[in-house]
PDB file of N, CA, C and O in Angstrom:
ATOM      1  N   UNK S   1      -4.351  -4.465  35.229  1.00 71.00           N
ATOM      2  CA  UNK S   1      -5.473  -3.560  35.180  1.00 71.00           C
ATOM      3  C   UNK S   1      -6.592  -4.153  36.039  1.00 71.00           C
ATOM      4  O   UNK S   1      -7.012  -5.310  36.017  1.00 71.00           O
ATOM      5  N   UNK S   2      -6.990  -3.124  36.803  1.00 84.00           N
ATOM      6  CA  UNK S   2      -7.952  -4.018  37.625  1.00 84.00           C
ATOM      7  C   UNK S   2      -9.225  -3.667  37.381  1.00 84.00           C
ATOM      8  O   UNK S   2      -9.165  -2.493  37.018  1.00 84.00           O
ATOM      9  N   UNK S   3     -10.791  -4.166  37.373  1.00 83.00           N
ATOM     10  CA  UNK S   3     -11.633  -4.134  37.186  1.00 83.00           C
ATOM     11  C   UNK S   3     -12.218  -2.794  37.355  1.00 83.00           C
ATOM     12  O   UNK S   3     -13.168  -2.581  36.602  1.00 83.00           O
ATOM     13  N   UNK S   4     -11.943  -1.984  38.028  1.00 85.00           N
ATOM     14  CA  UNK S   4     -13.141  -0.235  37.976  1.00 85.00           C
ATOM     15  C   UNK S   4     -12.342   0.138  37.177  1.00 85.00           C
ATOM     16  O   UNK S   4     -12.889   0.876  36.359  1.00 85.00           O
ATOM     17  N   UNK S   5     -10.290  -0.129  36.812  1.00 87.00           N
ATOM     18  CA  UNK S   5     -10.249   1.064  35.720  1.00 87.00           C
ATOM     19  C   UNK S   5     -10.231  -0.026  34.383  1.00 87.00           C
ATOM     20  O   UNK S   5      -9.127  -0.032  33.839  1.00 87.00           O
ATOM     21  N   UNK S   6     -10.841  -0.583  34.001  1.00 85.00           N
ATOM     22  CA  UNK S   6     -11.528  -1.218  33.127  1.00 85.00           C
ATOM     23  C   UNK S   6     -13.200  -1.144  32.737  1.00 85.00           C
ATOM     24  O   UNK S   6     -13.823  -1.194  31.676  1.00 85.00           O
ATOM     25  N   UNK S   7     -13.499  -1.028  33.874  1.00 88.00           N
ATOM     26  CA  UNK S   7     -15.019  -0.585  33.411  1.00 88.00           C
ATOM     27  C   UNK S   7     -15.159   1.062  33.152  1.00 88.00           C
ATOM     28  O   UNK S   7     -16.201   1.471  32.639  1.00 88.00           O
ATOM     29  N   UNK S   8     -14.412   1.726  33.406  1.00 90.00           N
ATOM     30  CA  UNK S   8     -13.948   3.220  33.386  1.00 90.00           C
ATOM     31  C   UNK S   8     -13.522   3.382  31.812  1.00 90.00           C
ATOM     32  O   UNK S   8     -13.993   4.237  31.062  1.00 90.00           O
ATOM     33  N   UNK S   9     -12.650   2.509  31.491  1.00 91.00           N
ATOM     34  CA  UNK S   9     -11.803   2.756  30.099  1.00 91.00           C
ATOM     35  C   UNK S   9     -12.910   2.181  29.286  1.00 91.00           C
ATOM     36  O   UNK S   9     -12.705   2.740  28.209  1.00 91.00           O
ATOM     37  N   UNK S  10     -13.931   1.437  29.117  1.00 90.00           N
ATOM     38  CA  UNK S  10     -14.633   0.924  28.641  1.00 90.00           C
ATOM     39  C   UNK S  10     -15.905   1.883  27.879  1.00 90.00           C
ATOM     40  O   UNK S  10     -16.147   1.858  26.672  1.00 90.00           O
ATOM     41  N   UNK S  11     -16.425   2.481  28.615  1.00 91.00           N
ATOM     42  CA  UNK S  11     -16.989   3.661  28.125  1.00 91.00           C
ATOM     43  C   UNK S  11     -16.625   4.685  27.314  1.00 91.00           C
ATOM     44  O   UNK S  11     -17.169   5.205  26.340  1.00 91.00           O
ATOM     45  N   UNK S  12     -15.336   4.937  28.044  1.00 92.00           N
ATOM     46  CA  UNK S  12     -14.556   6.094  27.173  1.00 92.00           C
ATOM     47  C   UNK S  12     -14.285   5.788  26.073  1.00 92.00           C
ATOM     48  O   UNK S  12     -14.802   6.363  25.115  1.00 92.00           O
ATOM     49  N   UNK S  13     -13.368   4.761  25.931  1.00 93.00           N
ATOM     50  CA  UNK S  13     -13.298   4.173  24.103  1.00 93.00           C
ATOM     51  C   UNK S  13     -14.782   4.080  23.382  1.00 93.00           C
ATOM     52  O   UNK S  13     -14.679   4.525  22.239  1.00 93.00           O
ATOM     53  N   UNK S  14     -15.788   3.757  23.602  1.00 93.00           N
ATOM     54  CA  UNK S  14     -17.211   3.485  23.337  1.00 93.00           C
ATOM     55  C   UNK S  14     -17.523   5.172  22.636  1.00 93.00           C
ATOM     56  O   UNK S  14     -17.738   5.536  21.480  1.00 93.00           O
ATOM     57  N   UNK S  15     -17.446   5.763  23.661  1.00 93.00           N
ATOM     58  CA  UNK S  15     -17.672   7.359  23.171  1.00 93.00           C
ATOM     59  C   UNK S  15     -16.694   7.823  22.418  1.00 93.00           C
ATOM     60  O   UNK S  15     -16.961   8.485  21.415  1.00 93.00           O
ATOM     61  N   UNK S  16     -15.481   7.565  22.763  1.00 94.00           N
ATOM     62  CA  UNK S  16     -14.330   8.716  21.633  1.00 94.00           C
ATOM     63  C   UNK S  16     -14.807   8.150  20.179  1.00 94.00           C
ATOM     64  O   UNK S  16     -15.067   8.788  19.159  1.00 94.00           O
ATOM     65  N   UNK S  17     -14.846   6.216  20.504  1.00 93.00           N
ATOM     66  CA  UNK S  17     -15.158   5.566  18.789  1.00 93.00           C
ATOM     67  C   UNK S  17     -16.476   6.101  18.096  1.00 93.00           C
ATOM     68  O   UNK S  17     -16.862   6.206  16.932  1.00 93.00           O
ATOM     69  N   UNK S  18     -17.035   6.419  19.461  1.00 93.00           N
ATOM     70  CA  UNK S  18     -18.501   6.464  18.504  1.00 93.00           C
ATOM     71  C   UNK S  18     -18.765   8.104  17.958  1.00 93.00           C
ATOM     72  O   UNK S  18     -19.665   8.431  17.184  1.00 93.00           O
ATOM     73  N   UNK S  19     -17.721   9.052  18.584  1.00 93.00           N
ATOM     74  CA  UNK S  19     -17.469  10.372  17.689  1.00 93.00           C
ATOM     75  C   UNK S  19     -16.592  10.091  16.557  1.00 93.00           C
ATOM     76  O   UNK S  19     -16.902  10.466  15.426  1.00 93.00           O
ATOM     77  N   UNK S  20     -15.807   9.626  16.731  1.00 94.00           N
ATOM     78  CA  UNK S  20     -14.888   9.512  15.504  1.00 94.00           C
ATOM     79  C   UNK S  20     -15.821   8.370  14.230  1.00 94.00           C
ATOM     80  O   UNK S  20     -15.110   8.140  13.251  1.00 94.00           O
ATOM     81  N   UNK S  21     -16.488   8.051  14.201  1.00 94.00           N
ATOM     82  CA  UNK S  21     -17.341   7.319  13.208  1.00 94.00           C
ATOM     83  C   UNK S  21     -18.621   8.563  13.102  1.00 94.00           C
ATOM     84  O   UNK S  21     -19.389   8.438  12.149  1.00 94.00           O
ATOM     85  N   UNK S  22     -18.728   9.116  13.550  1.00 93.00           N
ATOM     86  CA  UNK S  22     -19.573  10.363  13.239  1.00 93.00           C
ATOM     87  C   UNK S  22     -18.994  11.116  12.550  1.00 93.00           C
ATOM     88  O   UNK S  22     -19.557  11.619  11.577  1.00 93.00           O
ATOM     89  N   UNK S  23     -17.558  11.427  12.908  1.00 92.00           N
ATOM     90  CA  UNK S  23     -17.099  12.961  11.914  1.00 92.00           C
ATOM     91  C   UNK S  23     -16.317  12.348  10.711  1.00 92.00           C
ATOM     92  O   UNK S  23     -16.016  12.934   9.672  1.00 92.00           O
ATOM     93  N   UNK S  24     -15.997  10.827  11.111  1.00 92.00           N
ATOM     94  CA  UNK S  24     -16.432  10.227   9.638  1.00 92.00           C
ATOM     95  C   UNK S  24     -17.024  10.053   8.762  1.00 92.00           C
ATOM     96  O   UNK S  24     -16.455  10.107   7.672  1.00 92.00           O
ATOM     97  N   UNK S  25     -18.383   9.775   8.824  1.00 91.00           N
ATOM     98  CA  UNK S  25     -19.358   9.991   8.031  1.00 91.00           C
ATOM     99  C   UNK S  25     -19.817  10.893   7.926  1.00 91.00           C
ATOM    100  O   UNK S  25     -20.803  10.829   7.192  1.00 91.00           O
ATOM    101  N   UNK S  26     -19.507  12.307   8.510  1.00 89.00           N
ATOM    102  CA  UNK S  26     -19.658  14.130   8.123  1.00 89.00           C
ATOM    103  C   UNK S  26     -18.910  14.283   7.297  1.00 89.00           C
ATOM    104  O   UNK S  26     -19.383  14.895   6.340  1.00 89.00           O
ATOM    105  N   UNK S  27     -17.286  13.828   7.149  1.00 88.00           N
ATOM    106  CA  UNK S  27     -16.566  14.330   6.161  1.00 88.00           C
ATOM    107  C   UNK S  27     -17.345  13.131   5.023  1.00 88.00           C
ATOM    108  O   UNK S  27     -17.552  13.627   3.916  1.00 88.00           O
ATOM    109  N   UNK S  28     -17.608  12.245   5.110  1.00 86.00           N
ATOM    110  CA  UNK S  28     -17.449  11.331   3.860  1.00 86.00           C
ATOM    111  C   UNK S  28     -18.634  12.047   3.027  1.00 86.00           C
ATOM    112  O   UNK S  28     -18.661  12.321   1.827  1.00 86.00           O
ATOM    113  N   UNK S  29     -19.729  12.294   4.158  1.00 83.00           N
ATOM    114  CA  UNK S  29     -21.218  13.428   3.477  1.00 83.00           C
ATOM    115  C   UNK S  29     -21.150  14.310   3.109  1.00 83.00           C
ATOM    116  O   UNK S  29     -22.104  14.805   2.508  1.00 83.00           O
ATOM    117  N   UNK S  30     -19.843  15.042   3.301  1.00 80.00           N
ATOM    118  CA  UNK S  30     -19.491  16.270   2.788  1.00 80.00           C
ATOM    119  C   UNK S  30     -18.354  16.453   1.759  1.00 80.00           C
ATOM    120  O   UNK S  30     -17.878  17.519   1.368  1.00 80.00           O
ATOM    121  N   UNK S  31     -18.020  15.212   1.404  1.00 79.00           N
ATOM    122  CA  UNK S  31     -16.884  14.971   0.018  1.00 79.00           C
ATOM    123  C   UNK S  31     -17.974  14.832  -1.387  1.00 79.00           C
ATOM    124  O   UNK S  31     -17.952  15.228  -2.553  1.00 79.00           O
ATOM    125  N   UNK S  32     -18.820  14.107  -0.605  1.00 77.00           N
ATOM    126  CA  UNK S  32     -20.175  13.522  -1.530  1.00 77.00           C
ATOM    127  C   UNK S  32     -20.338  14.663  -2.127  1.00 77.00           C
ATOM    128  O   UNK S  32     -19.880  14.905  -3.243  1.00 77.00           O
ATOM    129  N   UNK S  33     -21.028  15.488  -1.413  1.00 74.00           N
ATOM    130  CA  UNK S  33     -21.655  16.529  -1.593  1.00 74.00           C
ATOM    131  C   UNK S  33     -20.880  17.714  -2.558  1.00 74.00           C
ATOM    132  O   UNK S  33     -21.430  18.517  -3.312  1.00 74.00           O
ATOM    133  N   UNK S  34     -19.267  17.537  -2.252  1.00 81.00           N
ATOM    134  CA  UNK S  34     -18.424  18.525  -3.302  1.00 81.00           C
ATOM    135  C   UNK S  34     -18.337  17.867  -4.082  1.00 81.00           C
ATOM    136  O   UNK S  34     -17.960  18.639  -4.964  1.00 81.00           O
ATOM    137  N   UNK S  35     -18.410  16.588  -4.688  1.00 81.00           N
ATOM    138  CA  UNK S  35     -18.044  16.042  -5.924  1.00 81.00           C
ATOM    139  C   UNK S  35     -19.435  16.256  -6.948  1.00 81.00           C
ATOM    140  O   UNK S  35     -19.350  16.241  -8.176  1.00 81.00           O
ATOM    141  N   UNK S  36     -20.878  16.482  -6.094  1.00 81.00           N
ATOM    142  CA  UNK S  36     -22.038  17.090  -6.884  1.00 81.00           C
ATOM    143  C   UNK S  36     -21.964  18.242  -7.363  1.00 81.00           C
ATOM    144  O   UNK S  36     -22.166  18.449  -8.560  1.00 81.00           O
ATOM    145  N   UNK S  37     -21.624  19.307  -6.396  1.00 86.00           N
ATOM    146  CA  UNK S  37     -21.245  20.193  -6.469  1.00 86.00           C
ATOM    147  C   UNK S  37     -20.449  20.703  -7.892  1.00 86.00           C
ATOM    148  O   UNK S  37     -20.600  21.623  -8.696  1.00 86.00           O
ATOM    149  N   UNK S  38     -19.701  19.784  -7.752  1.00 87.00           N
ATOM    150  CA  UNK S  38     -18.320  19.653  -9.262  1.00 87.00           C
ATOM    151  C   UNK S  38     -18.758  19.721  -9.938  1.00 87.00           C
ATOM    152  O   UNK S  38     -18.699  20.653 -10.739  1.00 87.00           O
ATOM    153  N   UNK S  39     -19.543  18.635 -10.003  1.00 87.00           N
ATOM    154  CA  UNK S  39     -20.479  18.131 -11.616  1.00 87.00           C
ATOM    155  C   UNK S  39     -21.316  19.111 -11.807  1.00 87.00           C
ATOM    156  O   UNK S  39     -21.089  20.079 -12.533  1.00 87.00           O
ATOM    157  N   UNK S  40     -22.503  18.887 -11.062  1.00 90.00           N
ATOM    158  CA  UNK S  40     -23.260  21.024 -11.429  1.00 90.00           C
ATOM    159  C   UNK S  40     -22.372  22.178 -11.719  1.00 90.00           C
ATOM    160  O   UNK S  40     -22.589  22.907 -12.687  1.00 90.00           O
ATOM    161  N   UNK S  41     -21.655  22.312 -11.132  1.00 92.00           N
ATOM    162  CA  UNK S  41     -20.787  23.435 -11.741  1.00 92.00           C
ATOM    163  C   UNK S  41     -20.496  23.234 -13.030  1.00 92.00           C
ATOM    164  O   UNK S  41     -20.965  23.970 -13.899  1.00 92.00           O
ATOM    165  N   UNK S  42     -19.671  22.191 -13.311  1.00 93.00           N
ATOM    166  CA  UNK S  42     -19.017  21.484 -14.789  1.00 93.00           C
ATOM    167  C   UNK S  42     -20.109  22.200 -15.821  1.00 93.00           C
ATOM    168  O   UNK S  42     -19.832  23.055 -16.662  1.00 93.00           O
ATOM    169  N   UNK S  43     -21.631  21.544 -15.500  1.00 94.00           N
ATOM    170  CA  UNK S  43     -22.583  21.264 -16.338  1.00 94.00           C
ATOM    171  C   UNK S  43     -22.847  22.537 -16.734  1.00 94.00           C
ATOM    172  O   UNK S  43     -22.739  22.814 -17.929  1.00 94.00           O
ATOM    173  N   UNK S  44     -23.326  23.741 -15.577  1.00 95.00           N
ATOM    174  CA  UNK S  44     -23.396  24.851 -15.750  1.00 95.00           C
ATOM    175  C   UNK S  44     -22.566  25.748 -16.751  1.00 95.00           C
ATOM    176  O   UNK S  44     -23.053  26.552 -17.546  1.00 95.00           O
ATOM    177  N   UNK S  45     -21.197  25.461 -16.569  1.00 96.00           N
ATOM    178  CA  UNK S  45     -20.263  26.023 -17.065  1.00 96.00           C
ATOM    179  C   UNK S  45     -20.508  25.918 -18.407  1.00 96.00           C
ATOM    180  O   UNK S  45     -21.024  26.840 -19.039  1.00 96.00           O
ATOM    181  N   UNK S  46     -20.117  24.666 -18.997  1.00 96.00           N
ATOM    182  CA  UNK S  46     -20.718  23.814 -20.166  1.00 96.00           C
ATOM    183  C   UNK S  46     -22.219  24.698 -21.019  1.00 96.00           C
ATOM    184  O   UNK S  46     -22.143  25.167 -22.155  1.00 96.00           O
ATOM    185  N   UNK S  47     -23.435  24.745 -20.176  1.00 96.00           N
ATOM    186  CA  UNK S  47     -24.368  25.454 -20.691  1.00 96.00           C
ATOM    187  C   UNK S  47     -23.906  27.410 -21.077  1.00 96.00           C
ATOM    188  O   UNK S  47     -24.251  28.294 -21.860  1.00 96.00           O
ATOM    189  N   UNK S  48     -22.877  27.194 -19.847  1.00 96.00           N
ATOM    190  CA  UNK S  48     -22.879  29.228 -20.104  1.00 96.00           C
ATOM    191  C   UNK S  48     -22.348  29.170 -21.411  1.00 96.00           C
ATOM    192  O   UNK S  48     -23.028  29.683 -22.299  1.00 96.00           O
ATOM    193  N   UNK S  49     -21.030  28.532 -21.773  1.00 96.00           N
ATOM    194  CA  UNK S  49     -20.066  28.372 -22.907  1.00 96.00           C
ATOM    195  C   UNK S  49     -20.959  28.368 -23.746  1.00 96.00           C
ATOM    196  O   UNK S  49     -20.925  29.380 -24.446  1.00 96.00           O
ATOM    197  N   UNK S  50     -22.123  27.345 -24.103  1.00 97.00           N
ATOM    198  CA  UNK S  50     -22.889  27.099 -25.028  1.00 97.00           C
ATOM    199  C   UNK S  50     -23.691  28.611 -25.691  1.00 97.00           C
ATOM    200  O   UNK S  50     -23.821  29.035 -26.839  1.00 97.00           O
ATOM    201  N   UNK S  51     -24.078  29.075 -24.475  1.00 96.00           N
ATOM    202  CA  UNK S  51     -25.522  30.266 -24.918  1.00 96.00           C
ATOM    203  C   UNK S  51     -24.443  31.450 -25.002  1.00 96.00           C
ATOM    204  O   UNK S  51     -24.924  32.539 -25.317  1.00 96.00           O
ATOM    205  N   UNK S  52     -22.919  31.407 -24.748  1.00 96.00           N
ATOM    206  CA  UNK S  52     -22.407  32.482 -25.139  1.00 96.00           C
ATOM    207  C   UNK S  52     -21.852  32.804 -26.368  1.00 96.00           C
ATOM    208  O   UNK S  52     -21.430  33.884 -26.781  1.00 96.00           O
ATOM    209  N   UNK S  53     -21.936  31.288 -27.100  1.00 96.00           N
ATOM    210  CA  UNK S  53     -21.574  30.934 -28.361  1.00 96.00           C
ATOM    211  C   UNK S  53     -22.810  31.872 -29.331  1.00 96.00           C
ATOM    212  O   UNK S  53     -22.683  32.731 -30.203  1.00 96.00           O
ATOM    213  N   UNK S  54     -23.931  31.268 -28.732  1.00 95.00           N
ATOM    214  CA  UNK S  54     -24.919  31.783 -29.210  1.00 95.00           C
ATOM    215  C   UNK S  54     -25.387  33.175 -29.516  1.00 95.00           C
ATOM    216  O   UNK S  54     -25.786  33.676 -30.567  1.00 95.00           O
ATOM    217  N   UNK S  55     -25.287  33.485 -28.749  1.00 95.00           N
ATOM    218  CA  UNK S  55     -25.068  35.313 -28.427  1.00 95.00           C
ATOM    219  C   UNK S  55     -24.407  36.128 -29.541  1.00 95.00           C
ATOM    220  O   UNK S  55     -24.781  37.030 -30.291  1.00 95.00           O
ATOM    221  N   UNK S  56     -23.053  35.311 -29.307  1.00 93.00           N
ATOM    222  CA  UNK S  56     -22.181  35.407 -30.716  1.00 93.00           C
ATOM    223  C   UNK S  56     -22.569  35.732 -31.769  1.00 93.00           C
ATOM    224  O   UNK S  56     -22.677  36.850 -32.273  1.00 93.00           O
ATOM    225  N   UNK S  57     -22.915  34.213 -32.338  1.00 90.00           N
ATOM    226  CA  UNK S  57     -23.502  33.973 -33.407  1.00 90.00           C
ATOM    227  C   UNK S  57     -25.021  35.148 -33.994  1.00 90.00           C
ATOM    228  O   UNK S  57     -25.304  35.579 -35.111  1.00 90.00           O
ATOM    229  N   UNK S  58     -25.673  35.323 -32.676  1.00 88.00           N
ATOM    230  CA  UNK S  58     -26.546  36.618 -33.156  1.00 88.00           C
ATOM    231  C   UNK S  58     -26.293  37.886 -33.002  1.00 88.00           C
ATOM    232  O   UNK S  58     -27.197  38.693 -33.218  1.00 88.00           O
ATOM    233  N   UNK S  59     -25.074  38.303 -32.615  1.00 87.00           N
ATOM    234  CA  UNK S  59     -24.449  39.262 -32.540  1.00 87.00           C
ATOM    235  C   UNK S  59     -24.427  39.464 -33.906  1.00 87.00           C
ATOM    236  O   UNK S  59     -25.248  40.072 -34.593  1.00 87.00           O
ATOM    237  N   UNK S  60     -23.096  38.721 -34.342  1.00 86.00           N
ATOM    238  CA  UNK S  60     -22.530  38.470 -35.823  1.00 86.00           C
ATOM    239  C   UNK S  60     -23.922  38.672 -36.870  1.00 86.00           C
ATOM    240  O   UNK S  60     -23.787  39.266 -37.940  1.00 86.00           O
ATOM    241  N   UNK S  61     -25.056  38.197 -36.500  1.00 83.00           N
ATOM    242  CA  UNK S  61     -26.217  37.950 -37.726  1.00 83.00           C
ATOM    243  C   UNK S  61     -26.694  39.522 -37.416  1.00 83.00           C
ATOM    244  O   UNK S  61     -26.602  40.198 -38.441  1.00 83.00           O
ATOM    245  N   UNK S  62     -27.055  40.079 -36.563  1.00 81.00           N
ATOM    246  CA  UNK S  62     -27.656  41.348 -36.344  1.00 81.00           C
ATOM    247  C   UNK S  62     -26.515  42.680 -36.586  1.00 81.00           C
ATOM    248  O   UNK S  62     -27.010  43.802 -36.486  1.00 81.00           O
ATOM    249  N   UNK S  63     -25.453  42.617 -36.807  1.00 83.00           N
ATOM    250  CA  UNK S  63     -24.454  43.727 -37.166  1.00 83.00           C
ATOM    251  C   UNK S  63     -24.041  43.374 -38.558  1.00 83.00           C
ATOM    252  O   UNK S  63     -23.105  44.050 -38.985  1.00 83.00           O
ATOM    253  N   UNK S  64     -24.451  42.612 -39.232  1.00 80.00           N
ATOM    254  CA  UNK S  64     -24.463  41.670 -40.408  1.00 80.00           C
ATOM    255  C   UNK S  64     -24.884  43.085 -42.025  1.00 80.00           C
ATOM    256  O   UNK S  64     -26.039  43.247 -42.418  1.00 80.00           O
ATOM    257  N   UNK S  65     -24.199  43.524 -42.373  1.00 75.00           N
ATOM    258  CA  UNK S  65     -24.734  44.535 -43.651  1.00 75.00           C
ATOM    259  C   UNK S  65     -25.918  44.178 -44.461  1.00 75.00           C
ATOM    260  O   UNK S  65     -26.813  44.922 -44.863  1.00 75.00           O
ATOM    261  N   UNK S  66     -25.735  42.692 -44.656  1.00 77.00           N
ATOM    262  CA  UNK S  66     -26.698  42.245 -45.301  1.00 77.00           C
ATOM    263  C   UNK S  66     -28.877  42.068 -44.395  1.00 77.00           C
ATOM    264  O   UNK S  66     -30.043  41.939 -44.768  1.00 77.00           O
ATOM    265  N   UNK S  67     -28.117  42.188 -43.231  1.00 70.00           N
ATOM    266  CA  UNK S  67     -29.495  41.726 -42.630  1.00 70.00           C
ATOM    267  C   UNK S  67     -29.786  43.170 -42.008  1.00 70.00           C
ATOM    268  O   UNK S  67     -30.740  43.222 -41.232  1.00 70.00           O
ATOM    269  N   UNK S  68     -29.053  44.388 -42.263  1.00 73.00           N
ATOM    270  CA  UNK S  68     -29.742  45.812 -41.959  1.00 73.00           C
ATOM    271  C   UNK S  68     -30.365  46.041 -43.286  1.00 73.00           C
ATOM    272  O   UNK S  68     -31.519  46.470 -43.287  1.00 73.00           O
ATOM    273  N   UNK S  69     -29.639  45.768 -44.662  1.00 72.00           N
ATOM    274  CA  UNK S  69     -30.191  45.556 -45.430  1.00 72.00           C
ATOM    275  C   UNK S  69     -31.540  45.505 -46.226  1.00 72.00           C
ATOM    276  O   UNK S  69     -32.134  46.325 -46.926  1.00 72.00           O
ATOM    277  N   UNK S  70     -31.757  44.370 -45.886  1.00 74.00           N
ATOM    278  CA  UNK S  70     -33.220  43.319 -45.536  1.00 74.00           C
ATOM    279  C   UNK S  70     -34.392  44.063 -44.542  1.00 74.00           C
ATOM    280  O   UNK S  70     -35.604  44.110 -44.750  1.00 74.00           O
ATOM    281  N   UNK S  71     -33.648  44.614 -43.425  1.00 75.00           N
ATOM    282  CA  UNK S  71     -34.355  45.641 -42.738  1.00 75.00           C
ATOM    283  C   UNK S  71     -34.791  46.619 -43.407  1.00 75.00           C
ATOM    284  O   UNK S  71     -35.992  46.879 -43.337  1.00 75.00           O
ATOM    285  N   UNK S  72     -33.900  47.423 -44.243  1.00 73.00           N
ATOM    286  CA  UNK S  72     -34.606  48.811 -44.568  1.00 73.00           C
ATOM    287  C   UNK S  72     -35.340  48.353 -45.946  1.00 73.00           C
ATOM    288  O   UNK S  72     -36.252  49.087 -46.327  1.00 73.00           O
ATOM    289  N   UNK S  73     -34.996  47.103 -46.798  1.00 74.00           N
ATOM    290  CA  UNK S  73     -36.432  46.947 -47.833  1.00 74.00           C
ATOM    291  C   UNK S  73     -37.673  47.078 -47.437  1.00 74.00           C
ATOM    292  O   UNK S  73     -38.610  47.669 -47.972  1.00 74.00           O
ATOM    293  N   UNK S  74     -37.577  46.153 -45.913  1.00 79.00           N
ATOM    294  CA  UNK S  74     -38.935  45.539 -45.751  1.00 79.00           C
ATOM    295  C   UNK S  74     -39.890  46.884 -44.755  1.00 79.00           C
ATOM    296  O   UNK S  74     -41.099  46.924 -44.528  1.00 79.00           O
ATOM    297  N   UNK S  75     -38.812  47.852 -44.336  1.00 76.00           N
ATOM    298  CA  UNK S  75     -39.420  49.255 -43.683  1.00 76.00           C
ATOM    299  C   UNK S  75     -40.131  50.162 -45.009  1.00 76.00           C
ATOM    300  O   UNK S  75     -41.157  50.825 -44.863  1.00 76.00           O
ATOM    301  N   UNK S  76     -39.483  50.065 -46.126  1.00 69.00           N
ATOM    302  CA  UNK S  76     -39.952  51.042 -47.328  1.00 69.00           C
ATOM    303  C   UNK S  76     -41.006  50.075 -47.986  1.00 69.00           C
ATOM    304  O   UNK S  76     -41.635  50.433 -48.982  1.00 69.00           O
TER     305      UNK S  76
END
């Protein structure tokens, strides 16, 4: 190998390496970023489950015989 196509190849590796350590650290910033992603979701999910429980539960108390009941004493 003689010296110009050595100073030629020299650059080029310099640049291909120095893209490929870029779209390395794009994917690695962007794995990051879905594994947050995950967890907020998770958490979210977690809260919907919770307040739909809830809902439930006052569903059940408001169609309840006893608490229409209680309603029409406290109307008369």
């Amino acid at each position: 190998m003689n010296a110009s196509t050595l100073a030629l190849l020299i650059p080029i590796i310099a640049i291909v390496g120095g893209y490929t350590l870029a779209i390395m650290k794009m994917r690695q910033k962007n794995y990051s970023a879905s594994n947050a992603q995950q967890a907020e979701n998770q958490a979210l999910r977690a809260e919907l489950d919770n307040l739909r429980n809830r809902v439930e539960v006052l569903e059940q108390l408001v169609t309840d015989d006893s608490f229409q009941l209680k309603r029409e004493f406290k109307r008369v």
